[in-house]
PDB file of C-alpha atoms in Angstrom:
ATOM      1  CA  MET W  16     109.213  86.003  93.280  1.00 54.00           C
ATOM      2  CA  PRO W  17     105.379  85.983  92.906  1.00 59.00           C
ATOM      3  CA  ASP W  18     104.978  87.381  96.439  1.00 83.00           C
ATOM      4  CA  PHE W  19     107.507  90.164  95.651  1.00 82.00           C
ATOM      5  CA  VAL W  20     105.810  91.125  92.364  1.00 84.00           C
ATOM      6  CA  SER W  21     102.337  91.110  93.867  1.00 85.00           C
ATOM      7  CA  CYS W  22     103.417  93.267  96.842  1.00 85.00           C
ATOM      8  CA  HIS W  23     105.512  95.575  94.689  1.00 87.00           C
ATOM      9  CA  LYS W  24     102.773  96.120  92.072  1.00 88.00           C
ATOM     10  CA  ASN W  25      99.624  96.041  94.225  1.00 86.00           C
ATOM     11  CA  ASN W  26     100.717  97.574  97.515  1.00 87.00           C
ATOM     12  CA  TYR W  27     103.963  99.419  97.387  1.00 89.00           C
ATOM     13  CA  ALA W  28     103.347 101.323  94.176  1.00 91.00           C
ATOM     14  CA  ALA W  29     100.228 103.017  95.469  1.00 93.00           C
ATOM     15  CA  LEU W  30     101.805 103.731  98.894  1.00 93.00           C
ATOM     16  CA  PHE W  31     104.888 105.332  97.350  1.00 94.00           C
ATOM     17  CA  ALA W  32     102.818 107.312  94.800  1.00 95.00           C
ATOM     18  CA  SER W  33     100.601 108.712  97.555  1.00 95.00           C
ATOM     19  CA  LEU W  34     103.378 110.697  99.266  1.00 96.00           C
ATOM     20  CA  PRO W  35     103.168 114.504  98.735  1.00 97.00           C
ATOM     21  CA  GLU W  36     106.947 114.573  98.128  1.00 97.00           C
ATOM     22  CA  VAL W  37     106.638 111.959  95.407  1.00 97.00           C
ATOM     23  CA  LYS W  38     103.817 113.838  93.762  1.00 97.00           C
ATOM     24  CA  GLN W  39     105.923 117.004  93.807  1.00 98.00           C
ATOM     25  CA  TYR W  40     109.376 115.742  92.840  1.00 98.00           C
ATOM     26  CA  VAL W  41     109.115 112.422  90.972  1.00 98.00           C
ATOM     27  CA  ARG W  42     108.764 112.849  87.218  1.00 97.00           C
ATOM     28  CA  ARG W  43     108.431 109.161  86.336  1.00 96.00           C
ATOM     29  CA  TYR W  44     108.098 105.942  88.322  1.00 96.00           C
ATOM     30  CA  VAL W  45     108.415 102.586  86.526  1.00 96.00           C
ATOM     31  CA  GLN W  46     108.441  99.075  87.923  1.00 95.00           C
ATOM     32  CA  CYS W  47     109.947  96.288  85.850  1.00 94.00           C
ATOM     33  CA  HIS W  48     109.675  92.602  86.892  1.00 92.00           C
ATOM     34  CA  SER W  49     111.751  89.645  85.647  1.00 89.00           C
ATOM     35  CA  LEU W  50     110.280  87.257  83.110  1.00 89.00           C
ATOM     36  CA  PRO W  51     111.136  83.560  83.178  1.00 84.00           C
ATOM     37  CA  VAL W  52     113.020  83.855  79.903  1.00 87.00           C
ATOM     38  CA  SER W  53     116.619  82.804  79.331  1.00 87.00           C
ATOM     39  CA  ILE W  54     118.953  84.223  76.666  1.00 91.00           C
ATOM     40  CA  PRO W  55     121.573  81.760  75.383  1.00 94.00           C
ATOM     41  CA  GLY W  56     125.008  82.598  76.732  1.00 93.00           C
ATOM     42  CA  LEU W  57     123.751  85.069  79.330  1.00 92.00           C
ATOM     43  CA  PRO W  58     123.215  84.415  83.035  1.00 89.00           C
ATOM     44  CA  LEU W  59     119.721  84.254  84.555  1.00 86.00           C
ATOM     45  CA  PRO W  60     118.567  87.517  86.192  1.00 84.00           C
ATOM     46  CA  GLU W  61     119.903  88.227  89.654  1.00 84.00           C
ATOM     47  CA  PHE W  62     116.901  90.283  90.707  1.00 86.00           C
ATOM     48  CA  ASP W  63     113.154  89.818  90.717  1.00 87.00           C
ATOM     49  CA  GLY W  64     112.646  93.370  89.471  1.00 90.00           C
ATOM     50  CA  ILE W  65     113.949  96.871  89.172  1.00 91.00           C
ATOM     51  CA  THR W  66     112.424 100.284  89.776  1.00 94.00           C
ATOM     52  CA  GLU W  67     113.257 103.432  87.803  1.00 95.00           C
ATOM     53  CA  ILE W  68     112.521 106.724  89.484  1.00 96.00           C
ATOM     54  CA  TRP W  69     113.089 109.892  87.470  1.00 96.00           C
ATOM     55  CA  PHE W  70     113.859 113.298  89.015  1.00 97.00           C
ATOM     56  CA  ASP W  71     114.664 116.684  87.592  1.00 95.00           C
ATOM     57  CA  ASN W  72     117.857 116.981  89.711  1.00 95.00           C
ATOM     58  CA  ALA W  73     119.836 115.385  92.523  1.00 93.00           C
ATOM     59  CA  ASP W  74     118.341 117.737  95.172  1.00 96.00           C
ATOM     60  CA  SER W  75     114.894 116.259  94.469  1.00 97.00           C
ATOM     61  CA  ILE W  76     116.174 112.765  95.317  1.00 97.00           C
ATOM     62  CA  GLU W  77     117.009 113.940  98.863  1.00 96.00           C
ATOM     63  CA  LYS W  78     113.667 115.650  99.181  1.00 97.00           C
ATOM     64  CA  VAL W  79     111.837 112.353  98.573  1.00 97.00           C
ATOM     65  CA  PHE W  80     114.133 109.819 100.310  1.00 95.00           C
ATOM     66  CA  GLY W  81     115.011 112.123 103.161  1.00 96.00           C
ATOM     67  CA  SER W  82     111.447 113.099 103.889  1.00 97.00           C
ATOM     68  CA  LYS W  83     109.693 112.291 107.138  1.00 97.00           C
ATOM     69  CA  ASP W  84     106.843 110.631 105.192  1.00 95.00           C
ATOM     70  CA  TYR W  85     109.234 108.353 103.310  1.00 95.00           C
ATOM     71  CA  MET W  86     111.152 107.308 106.449  1.00 95.00           C
ATOM     72  CA  GLU W  87     107.987 106.679 108.527  1.00 95.00           C
ATOM     73  CA  LEU W  88     105.704 105.119 105.891  1.00 92.00           C
ATOM     74  CA  ILE W  89     107.758 103.720 103.069  1.00 90.00           C
ATOM     75  CA  ARG W  90     110.934 102.362 104.675  1.00 90.00           C
ATOM     76  CA  PRO W  91     109.077 100.119 107.140  1.00 88.00           C
ATOM     77  CA  ASP W  92     106.947  98.778 104.306  1.00 81.00           C
ATOM     78  CA  GLN W  93     110.024  98.127 102.115  1.00 84.00           C
ATOM     79  CA  GLU W  94     111.566  95.968 104.834  1.00 81.00           C
ATOM     80  CA  LYS W  95     108.518  93.642 104.667  1.00 79.00           C
ATOM     81  CA  PHE W  96     109.172  92.615 101.084  1.00 78.00           C
ATOM     82  CA  LEU W  97     112.676  93.780 100.043  1.00 83.00           C
ATOM     83  CA  ASP W  98     116.081  92.364 100.931  1.00 83.00           C
ATOM     84  CA  MET W  99     117.598  95.835 101.516  1.00 83.00           C
ATOM     85  CA  GLN W 100     121.101  94.375 101.918  1.00 85.00           C
ATOM     86  CA  GLY W 101     120.767  92.557  98.613  1.00 84.00           C
ATOM     87  CA  CYS W 102     119.491  95.587  96.680  1.00 87.00           C
ATOM     88  CA  SER W 103     121.655  97.619  94.412  1.00 88.00           C
ATOM     89  CA  PHE W 104     121.185 101.312  93.686  1.00 89.00           C
ATOM     90  CA  LEU W 105     122.403 103.361  90.743  1.00 91.00           C
ATOM     91  CA  ILE W 106     121.975 107.112  90.539  1.00 93.00           C
ATOM     92  CA  SER W 107     122.776 108.183  87.023  1.00 92.00           C
ATOM     93  CA  THR W 108     122.201 110.686  84.222  1.00 90.00           C
ATOM     94  CA  GLU W 109     120.657 109.686  80.888  1.00 87.00           C
ATOM     95  CA  HIS W 110     122.581 109.679  77.640  1.00 92.00           C
ATOM     96  CA  ILE W 111     120.223 109.145  74.729  1.00 93.00           C
ATOM     97  CA  VAL W 112     121.903 107.329  71.869  1.00 97.00           C
ATOM     98  CA  ILE W 113     118.930 106.627  69.524  1.00 94.00           C
TER      99      ILE W 113
END
């Protein structure tokens, strides 16, 4: 996990944020990394971290992840430190409760 966190925070974040499409369409980009904390009765985390990326609409998602810059610069970098087959993705809308 330390290698993942270091690469994710110190290399990948800046590379992703540098893309023109990201600057134009991403409204919020948050990285969260697992802590070595256990909660009684709950399983240990399955993942080393998660990333939240906020967009105004679904079309903006395609503009970022379908862009030439993303496919040529980001995807090859992701394959260096991510298990893409072990990743899960969730595209959702927000429902604020409190």
